[in-house]
Phi, psi and omega in degrees: 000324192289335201276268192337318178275344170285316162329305191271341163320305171271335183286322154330293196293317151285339190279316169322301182315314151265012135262024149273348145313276192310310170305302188324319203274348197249340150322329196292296187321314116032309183235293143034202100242124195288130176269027168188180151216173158341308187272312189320286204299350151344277187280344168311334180302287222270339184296299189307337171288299233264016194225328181102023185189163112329051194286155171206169161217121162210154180177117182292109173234168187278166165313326187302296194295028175207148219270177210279335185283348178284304154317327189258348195262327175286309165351286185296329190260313150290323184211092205272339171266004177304349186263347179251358163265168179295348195141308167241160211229095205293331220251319151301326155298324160313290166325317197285324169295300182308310167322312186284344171287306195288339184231355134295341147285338148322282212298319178299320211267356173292317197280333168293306164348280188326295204294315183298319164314319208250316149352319203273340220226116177289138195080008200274129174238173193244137206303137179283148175116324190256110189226121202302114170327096196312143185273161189303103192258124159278168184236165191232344176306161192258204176261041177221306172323303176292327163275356150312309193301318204283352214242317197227346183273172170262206195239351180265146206251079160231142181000301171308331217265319198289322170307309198302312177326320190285283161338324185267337221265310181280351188288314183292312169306338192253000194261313215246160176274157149283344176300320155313326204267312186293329175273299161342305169339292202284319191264000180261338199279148195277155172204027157146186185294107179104338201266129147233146150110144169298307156331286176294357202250321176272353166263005188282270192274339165272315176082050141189187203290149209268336198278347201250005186317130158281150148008294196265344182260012186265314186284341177290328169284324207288304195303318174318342219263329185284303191225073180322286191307265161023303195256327168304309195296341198239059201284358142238030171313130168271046184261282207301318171324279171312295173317291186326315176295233212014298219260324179274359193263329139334300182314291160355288178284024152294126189240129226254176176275000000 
């Protein structure tokens, strides 16, 4: 018994240990600029394996420099309730859950579906190879949640990871302004293979400066941001097209911190 309570003794005693790492670090933040995050060196990791080099773009501007329209177009398209929860948006964590039920139950009832048809037709199996589409998993994060997740996780989706997430997400609310938190945000978020940050993402797709964005090109990075790499390659979808109109029809009721 003494050796199992010295055991759960140190693992206490670590897991304490990095989050006071972790306070430490988002405290820094606070005057600081993070000179990377987590997902950034990930992926600089995966260009350099998979291309033998590195292109990158990133450049760091203050919140003044990056236009109001872009903040309100990332608001309105991720997080519309961000100036006012606490970090997590319980109503949304919800929607999101129900969604995720409802269309893992489809995919099962598709997939019995399948199996009972092919049941049926004698000598009949089901074709190797074909296998029933994982449904569509929606999120619920706030923008303080994701940048919890970019700055300090890994990309894997288990409990431990969804806790931890949660621990830093009120730790950054409770250490940072939100005007701090949306700008970390902004200059950190992925916008295509190499790109982070709002600066390099308007210079990137526009070819000027983030503070000069209109409207209608704030909302077109804001709709990019769930599948960046994805929308870089389909730079005239008519998705993003459409969505973007939505989304500037929005700006207004964004309510910036």
């Amino acid at each position: 018994m003494k050796a199992v309570f010295r055991w759960l003794m140190l693992v206490a005693t670590a897991i304490l240990a990095l989050q006071l790492f972790f306070v430490a670090r988002i405290a820094v933040m606070a005057v600081v600029a993070p000179q990377s995050t987590a997902f950034e060196r990930s992926e600089a990791w995966r260009i350099f394996t998979d291309k033998g080099r590195l292109p990158w773009r990133q450049q760091w501007v203050a919140y003044p420099q990056i236009s109001d329209n872009l903040k309100r177009a990332v608001i309105a398209s991720e997080d519309d309730g961000f100036s006012n929860h606490d970090g997590v948006d319980w109503d949304a964590l919800e929607k999101a859950w129900q969604k995720n039920a409802k269309a893992e139950a489809k995919a099962d009832a598709q997939a019995a579906k399948a199996q009972a048809q092919a049941s049926k037709k004698p000598g009949a199996t089901p074709a190797k190879g074909k296998t029933t589409k994982p449904p569509k998993v929606v999120g619920g994060s706030t923008i303080t949640q994701q940048l919890a997740k970019n700055l300090f996780l890994s990309g894997e989706r288990t409990l431990l990871r969804k806790g931890q997430e949660f621990v830093l997400t009120l730790l950054l609310e409770a250490l940072l302004s939100k005007e701090r938190i949306l700008e970390i945000y902004l200059n950190s978020v992925e916008w295509g293979e190499g790109v982070f940050g709002a600066e390099a993402a308007a210079q990137h797709y526009y070819r000027k400066p983030a503070a000069k964005l209109t409207a209608f090109e704030a909302a077109r990075l804001a709709v990019m941001l769930p599948r960046p790499k994805y929308f870089e390659k389909l730079p005239n979808s008519e998705y993003l097209t459409q969505r973007a109109g939505v989304i500037v029809g929005r700006l207004q009721n964004a309510e910036l911190p």
